[in-house]
PDB file of C-alpha atoms and ligand atoms in Angstrom:
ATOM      1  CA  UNK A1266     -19.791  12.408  -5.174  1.00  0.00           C
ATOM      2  CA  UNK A1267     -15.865  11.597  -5.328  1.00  0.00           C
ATOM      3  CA  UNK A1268     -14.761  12.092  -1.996  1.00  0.00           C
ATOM      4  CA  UNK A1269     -11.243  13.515  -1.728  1.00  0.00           C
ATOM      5  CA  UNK A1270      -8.322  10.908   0.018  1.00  0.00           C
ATOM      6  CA  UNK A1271      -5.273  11.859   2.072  1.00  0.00           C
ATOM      7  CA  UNK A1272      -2.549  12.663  -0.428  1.00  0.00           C
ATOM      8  CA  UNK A1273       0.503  13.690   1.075  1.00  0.00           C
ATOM      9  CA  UNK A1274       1.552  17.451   1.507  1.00  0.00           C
ATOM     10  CA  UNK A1275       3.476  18.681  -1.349  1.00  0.00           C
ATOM     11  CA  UNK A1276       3.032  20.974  -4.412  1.00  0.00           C
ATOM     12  CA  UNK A1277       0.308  19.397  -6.456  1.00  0.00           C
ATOM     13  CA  UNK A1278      -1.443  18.261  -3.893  1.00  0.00           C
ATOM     14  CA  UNK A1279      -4.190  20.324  -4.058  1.00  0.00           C
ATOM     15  CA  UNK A1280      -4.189  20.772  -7.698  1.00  0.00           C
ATOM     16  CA  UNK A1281      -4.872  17.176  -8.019  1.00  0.00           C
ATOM     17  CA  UNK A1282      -7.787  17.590  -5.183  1.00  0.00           C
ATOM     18  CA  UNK A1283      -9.880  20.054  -7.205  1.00  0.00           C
ATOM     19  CA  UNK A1284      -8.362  18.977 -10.954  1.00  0.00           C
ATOM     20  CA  UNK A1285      -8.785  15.230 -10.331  1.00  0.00           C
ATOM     21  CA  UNK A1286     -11.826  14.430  -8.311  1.00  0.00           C
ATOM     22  CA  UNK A1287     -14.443  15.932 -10.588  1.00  0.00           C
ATOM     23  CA  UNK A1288     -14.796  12.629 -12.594  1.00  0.00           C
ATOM     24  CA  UNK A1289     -13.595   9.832  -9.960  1.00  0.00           C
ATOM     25  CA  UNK A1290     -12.233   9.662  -6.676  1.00  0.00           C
ATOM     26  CA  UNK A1291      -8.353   9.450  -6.326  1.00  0.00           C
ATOM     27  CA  UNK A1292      -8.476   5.855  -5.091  1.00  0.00           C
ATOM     28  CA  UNK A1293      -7.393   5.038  -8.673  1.00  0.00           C
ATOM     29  CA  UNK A1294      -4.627   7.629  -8.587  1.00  0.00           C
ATOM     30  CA  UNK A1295      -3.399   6.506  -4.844  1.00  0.00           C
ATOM     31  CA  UNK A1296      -3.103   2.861  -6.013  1.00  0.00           C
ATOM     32  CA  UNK A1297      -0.455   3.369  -8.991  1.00  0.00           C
ATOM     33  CA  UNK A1298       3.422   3.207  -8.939  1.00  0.00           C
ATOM     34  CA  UNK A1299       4.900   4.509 -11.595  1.00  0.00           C
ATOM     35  CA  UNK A1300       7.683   6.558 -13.568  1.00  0.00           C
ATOM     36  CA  UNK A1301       7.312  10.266 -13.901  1.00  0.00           C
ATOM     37  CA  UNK A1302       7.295   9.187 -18.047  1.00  0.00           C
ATOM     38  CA  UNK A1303       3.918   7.152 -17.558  1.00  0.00           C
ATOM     39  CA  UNK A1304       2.397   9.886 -15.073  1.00  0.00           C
ATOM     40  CA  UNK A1305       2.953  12.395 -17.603  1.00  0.00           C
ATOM     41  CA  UNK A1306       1.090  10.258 -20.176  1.00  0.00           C
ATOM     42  CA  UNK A1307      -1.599   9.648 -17.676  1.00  0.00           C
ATOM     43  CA  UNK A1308      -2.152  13.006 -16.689  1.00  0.00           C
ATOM     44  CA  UNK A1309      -2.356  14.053 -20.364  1.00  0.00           C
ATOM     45  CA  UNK A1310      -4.836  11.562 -21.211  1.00  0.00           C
ATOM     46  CA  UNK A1311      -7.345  12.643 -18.159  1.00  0.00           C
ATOM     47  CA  UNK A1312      -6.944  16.367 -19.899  1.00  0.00           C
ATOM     48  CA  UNK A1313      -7.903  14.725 -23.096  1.00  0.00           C
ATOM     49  CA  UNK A1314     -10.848  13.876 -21.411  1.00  0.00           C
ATOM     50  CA  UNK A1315     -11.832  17.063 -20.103  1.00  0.00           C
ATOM     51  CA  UNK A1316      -9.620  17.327 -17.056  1.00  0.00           C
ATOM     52  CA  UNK A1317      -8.925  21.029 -16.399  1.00  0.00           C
ATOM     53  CA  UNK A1318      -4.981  21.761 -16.353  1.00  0.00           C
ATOM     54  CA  UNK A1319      -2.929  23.758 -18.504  1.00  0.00           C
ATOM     55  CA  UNK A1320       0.392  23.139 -19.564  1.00  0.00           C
ATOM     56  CA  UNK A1321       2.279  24.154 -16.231  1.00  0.00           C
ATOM     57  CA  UNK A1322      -0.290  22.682 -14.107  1.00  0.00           C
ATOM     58  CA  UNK A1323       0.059  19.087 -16.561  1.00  0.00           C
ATOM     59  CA  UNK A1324       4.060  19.737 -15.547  1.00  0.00           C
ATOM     60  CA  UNK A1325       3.286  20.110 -11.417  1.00  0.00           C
ATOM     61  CA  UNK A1326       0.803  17.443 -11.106  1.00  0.00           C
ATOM     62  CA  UNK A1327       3.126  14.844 -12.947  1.00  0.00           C
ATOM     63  CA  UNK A1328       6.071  15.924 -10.734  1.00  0.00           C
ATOM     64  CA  UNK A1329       4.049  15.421  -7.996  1.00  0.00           C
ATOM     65  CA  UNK A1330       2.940  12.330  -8.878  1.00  0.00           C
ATOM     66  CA  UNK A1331       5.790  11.090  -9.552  1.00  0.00           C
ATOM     67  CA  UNK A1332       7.257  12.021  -6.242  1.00  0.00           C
ATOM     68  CA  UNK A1333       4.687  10.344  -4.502  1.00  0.00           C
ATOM     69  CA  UNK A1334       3.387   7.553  -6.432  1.00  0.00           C
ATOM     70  CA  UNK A1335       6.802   6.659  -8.046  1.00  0.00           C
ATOM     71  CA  UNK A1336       8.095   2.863  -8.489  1.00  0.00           C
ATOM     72  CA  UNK A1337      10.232   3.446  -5.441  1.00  0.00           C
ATOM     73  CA  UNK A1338       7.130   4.983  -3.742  1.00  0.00           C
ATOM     74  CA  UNK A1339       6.749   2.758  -0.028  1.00  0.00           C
ATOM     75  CA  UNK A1340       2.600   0.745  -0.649  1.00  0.00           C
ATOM     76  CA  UNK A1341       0.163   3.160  -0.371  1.00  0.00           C
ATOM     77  CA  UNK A1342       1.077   5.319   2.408  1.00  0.00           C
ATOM     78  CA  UNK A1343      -1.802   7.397   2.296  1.00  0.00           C
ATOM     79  CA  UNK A1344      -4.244   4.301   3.306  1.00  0.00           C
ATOM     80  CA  UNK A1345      -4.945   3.772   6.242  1.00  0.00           C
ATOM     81  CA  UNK A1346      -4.565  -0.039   8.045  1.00  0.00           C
ATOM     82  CA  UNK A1347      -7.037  -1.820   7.235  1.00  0.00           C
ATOM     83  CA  UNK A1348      -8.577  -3.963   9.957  1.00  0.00           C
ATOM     84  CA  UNK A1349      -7.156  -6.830   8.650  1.00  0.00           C
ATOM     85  CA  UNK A1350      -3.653  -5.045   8.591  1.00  0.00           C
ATOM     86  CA  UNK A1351      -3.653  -4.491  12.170  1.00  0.00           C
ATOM     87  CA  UNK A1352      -4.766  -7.062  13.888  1.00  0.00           C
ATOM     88  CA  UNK A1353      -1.676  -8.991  11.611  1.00  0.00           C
ATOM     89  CA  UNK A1354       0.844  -6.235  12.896  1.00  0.00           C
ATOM     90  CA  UNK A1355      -0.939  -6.335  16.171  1.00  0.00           C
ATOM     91  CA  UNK A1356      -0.212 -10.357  16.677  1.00  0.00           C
ATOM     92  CA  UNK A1357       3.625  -9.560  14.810  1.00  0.00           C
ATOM     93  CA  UNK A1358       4.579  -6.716  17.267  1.00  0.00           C
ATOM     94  CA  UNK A1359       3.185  -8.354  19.939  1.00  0.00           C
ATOM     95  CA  UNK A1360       3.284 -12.287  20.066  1.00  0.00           C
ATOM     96  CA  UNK A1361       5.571 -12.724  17.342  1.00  0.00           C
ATOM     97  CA  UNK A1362       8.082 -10.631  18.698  1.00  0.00           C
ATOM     98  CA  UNK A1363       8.027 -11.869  21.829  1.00  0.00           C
ATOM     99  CA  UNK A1364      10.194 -14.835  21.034  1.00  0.00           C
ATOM    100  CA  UNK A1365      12.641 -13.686  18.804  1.00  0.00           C
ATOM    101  CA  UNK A1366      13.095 -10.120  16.753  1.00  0.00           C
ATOM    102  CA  UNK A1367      10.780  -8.985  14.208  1.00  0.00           C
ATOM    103  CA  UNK A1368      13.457  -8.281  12.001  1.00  0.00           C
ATOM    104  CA  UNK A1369      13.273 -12.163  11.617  1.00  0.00           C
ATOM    105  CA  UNK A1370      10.129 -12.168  10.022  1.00  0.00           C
ATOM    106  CA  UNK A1371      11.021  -8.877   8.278  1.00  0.00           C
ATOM    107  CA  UNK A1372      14.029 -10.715   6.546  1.00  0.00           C
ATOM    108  CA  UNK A1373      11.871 -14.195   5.216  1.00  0.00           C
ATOM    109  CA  UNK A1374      10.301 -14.324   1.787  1.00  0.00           C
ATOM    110  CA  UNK A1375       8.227 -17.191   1.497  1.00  0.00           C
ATOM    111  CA  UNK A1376       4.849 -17.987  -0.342  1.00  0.00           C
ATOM    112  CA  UNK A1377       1.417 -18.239   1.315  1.00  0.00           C
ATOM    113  CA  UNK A1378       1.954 -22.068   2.048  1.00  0.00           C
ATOM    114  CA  UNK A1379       5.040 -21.689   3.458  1.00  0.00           C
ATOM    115  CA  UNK A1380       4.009 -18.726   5.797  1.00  0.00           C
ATOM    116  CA  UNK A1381       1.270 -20.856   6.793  1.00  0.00           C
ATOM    117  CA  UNK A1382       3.546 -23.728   7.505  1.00  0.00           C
ATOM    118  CA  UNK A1383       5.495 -21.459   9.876  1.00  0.00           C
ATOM    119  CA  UNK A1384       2.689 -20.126  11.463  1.00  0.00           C
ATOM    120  CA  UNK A1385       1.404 -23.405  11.937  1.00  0.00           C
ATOM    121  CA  UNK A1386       4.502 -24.570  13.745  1.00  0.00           C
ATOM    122  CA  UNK A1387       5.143 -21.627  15.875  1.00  0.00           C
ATOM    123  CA  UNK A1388       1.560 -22.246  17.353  1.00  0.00           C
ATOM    124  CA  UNK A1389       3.370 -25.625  17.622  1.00  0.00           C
ATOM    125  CA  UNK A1390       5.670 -23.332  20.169  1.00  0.00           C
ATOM    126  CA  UNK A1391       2.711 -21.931  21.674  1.00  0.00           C
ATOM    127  CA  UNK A1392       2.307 -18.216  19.211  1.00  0.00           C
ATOM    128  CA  UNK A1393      -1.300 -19.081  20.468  1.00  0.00           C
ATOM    129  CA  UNK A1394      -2.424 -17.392  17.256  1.00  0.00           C
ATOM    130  CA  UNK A1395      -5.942 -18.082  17.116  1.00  0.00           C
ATOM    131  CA  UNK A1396      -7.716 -20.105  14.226  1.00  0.00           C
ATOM    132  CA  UNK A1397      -9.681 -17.377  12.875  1.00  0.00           C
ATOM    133  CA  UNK A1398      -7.022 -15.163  12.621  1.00  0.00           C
ATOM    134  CA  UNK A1399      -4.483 -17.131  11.467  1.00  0.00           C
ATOM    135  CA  UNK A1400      -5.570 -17.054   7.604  1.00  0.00           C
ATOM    136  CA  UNK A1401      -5.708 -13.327   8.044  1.00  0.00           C
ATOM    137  CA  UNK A1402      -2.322 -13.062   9.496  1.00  0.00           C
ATOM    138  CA  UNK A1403      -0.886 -15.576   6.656  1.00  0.00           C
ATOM    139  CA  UNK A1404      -2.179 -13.324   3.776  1.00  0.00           C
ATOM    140  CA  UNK A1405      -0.702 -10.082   5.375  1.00  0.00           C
ATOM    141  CA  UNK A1406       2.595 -11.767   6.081  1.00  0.00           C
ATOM    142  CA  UNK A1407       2.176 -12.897   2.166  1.00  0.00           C
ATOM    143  CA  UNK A1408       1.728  -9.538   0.737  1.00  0.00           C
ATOM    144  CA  UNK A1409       4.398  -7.711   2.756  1.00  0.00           C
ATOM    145  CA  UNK A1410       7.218 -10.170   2.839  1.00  0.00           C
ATOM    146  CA  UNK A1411       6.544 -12.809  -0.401  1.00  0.00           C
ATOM    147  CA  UNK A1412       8.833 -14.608  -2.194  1.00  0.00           C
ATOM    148  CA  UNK A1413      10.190 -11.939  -4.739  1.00  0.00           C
TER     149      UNK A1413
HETATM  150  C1  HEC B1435     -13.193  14.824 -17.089  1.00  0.00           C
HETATM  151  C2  HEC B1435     -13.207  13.656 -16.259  1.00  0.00           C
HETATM  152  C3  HEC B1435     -11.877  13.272 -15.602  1.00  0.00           C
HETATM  153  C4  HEC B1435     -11.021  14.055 -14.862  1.00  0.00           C
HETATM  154  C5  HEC B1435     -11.194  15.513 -14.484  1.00  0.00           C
HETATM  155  C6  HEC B1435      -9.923  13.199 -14.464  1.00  0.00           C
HETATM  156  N1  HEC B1435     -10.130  11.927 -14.924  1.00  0.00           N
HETATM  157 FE1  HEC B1435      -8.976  10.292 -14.522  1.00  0.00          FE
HETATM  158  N2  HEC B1435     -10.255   9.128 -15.541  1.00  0.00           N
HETATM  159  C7  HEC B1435     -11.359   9.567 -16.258  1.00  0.00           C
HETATM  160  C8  HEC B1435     -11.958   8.459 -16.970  1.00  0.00           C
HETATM  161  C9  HEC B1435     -13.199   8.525 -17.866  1.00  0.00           C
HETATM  162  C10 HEC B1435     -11.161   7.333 -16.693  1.00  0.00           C
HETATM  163  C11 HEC B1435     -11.269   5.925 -17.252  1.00  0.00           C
HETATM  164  C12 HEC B1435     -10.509   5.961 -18.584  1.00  0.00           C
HETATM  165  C13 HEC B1435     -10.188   4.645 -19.164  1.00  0.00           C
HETATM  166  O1  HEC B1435     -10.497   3.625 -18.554  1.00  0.00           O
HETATM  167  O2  HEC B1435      -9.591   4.663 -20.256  1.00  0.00           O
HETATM  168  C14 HEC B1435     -10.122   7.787 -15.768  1.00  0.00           C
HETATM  169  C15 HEC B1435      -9.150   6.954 -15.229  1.00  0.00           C
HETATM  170  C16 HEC B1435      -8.134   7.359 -14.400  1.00  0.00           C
HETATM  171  C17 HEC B1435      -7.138   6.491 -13.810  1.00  0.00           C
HETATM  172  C18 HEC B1435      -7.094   4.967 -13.931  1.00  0.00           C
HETATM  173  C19 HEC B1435      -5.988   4.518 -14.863  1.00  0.00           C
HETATM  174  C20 HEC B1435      -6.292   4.710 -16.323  1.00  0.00           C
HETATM  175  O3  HEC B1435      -5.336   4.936 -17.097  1.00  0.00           O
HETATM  176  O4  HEC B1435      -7.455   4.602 -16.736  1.00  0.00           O
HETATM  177  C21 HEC B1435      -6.284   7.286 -13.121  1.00  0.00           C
HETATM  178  C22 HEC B1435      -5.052   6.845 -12.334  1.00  0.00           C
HETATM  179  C23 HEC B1435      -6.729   8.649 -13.276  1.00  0.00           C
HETATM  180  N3  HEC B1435      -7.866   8.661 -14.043  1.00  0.00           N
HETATM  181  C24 HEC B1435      -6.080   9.753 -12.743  1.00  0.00           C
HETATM  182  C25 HEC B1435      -6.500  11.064 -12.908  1.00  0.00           C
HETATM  183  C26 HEC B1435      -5.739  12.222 -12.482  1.00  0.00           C
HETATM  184  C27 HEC B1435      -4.368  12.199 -11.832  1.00  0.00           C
HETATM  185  C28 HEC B1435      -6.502  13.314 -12.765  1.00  0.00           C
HETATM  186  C29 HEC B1435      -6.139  14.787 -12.560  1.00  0.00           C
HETATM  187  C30 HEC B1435      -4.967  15.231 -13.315  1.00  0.00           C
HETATM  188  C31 HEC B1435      -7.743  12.828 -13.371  1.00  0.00           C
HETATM  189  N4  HEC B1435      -7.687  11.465 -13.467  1.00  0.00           N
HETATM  190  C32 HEC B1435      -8.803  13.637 -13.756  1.00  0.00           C
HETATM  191  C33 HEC B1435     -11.868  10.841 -16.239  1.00  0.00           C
HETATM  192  C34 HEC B1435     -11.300  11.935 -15.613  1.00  0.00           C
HETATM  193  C1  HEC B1436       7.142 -19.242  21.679  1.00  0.00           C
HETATM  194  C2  HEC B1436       8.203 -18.546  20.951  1.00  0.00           C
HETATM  195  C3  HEC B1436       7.888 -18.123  19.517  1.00  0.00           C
HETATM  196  C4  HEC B1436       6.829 -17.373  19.103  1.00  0.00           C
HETATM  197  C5  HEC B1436       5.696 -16.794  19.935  1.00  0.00           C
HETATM  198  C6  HEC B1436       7.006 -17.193  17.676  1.00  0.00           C
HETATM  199  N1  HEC B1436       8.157 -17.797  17.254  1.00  0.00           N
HETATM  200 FE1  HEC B1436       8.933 -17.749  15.344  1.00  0.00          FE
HETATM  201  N2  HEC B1436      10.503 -18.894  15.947  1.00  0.00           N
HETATM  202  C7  HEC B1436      10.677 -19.379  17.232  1.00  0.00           C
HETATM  203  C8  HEC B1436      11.877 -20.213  17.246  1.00  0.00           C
HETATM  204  C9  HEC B1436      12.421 -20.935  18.483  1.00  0.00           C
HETATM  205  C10 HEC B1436      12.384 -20.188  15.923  1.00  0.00           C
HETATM  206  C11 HEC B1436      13.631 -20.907  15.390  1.00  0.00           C
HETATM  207  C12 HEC B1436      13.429 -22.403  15.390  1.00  0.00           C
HETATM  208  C13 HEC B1436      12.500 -22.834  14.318  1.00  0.00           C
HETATM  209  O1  HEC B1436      12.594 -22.373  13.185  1.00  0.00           O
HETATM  210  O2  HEC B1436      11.650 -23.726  14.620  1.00  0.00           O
HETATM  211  C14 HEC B1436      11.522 -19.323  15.155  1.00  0.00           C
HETATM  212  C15 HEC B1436      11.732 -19.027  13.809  1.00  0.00           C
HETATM  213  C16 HEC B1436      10.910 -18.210  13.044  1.00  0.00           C
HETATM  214  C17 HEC B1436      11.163 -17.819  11.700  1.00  0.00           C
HETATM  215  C18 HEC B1436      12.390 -18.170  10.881  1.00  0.00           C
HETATM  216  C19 HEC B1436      12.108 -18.915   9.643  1.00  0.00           C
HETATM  217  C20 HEC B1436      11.827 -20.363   9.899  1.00  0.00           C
HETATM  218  O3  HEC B1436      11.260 -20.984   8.985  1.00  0.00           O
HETATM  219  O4  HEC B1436      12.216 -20.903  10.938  1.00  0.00           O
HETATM  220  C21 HEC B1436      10.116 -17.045  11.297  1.00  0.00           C
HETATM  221  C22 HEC B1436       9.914 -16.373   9.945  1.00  0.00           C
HETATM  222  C23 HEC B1436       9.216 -16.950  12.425  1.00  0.00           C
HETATM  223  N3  HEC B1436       9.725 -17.648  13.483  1.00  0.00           N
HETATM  224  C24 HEC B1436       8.024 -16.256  12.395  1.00  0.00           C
HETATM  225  C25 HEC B1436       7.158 -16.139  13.475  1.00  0.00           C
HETATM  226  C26 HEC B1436       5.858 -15.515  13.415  1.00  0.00           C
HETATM  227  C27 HEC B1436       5.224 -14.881  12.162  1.00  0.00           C
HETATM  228  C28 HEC B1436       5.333 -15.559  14.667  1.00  0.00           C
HETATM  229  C29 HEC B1436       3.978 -15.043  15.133  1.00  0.00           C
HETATM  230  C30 HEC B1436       2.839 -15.758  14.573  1.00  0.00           C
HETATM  231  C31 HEC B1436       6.300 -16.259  15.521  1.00  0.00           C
HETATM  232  N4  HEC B1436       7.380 -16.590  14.753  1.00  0.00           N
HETATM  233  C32 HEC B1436       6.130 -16.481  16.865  1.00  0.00           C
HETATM  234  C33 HEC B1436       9.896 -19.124  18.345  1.00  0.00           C
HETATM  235  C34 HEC B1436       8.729 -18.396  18.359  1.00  0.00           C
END
């Protein structure tokens, strides 16, 4: 059975938990940024395939969705950290900010190698990030502050 996720409050919300969760779970739904345009198009292809809306309900669920799951929509803010996620933001509030702001980090795009060649050298400073963490720190730092 699909089990339903957090979705943020806001009309649609549970339209799209007892419209939306008969076929799948919402995990596909959660994941997506996108225009209100391609919503729409969405929405009207998952009544094609037997989801249950009408024509208003097709109208509330996109502008929800679109809300929500826009392109300017913050990374899935209906997840939950993974464990992953906060040990990384557990070493940057903590260690990592001891020495200098976090807002440094926040401000640096760089690739994986590159974040690993900083990490690398402030252990060099004594970071003291530990071995086994540091490729899972790396990859986090990675995905929220790449190169764009
Ligand atoms: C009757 C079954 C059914 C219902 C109800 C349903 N879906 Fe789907 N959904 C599907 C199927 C089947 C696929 C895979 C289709 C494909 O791959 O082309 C899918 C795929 C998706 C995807 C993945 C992206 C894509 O285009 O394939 C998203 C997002 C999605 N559905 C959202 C929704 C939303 C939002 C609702 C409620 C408005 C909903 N679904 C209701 C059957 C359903
Ligand atoms: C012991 C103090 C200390 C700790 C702990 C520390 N840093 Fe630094 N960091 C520095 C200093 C000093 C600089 C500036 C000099 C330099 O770049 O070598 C710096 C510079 C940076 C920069 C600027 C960009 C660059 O290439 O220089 C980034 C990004 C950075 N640190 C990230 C981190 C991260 C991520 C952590 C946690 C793993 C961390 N720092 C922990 C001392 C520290």
């Amino acid at each position: 059975m699909a089990v339903p996720q957090e979705l943020p409050e806001g009309e649609g919300k549970k339209l799209l938990e007892e419209r939306c969760v008969s076929c799948h779970s919402l995990k596909p739904v959660v994941s997506l940024r996108q225009n209100q345009g391609t919503w729409k198009k969405l929405v009207v292809k998952m009544v094609g395939l037997g989801a249950q809306l009408d024509d208003k309900e097709v109208d509330v669920a996109t502008g929800y969705l679109a809300k929500y799951f826009g392109p300017e929509s913050p990374a899935p803010a209906t997840k939950p950290d993974s464990p992953e996620d906060k040990i990384a933001k557990r070493y940057i509030e903590g260690i990592c900010s001891s020495c200098h702001d976090a807002a440094l980090i926040r401000s640096t795009e760089a690739t994986k190698q590159e974040w690993f060649d900083i990490v690398t050298r402030m252990n060099g400073l004594d970071a003291g990030v530990s071995q086994r963490d540091v490729d899972l720190l790396v990859d986090y730092l990675a995905s929220k502050y790449g190169r764009k």
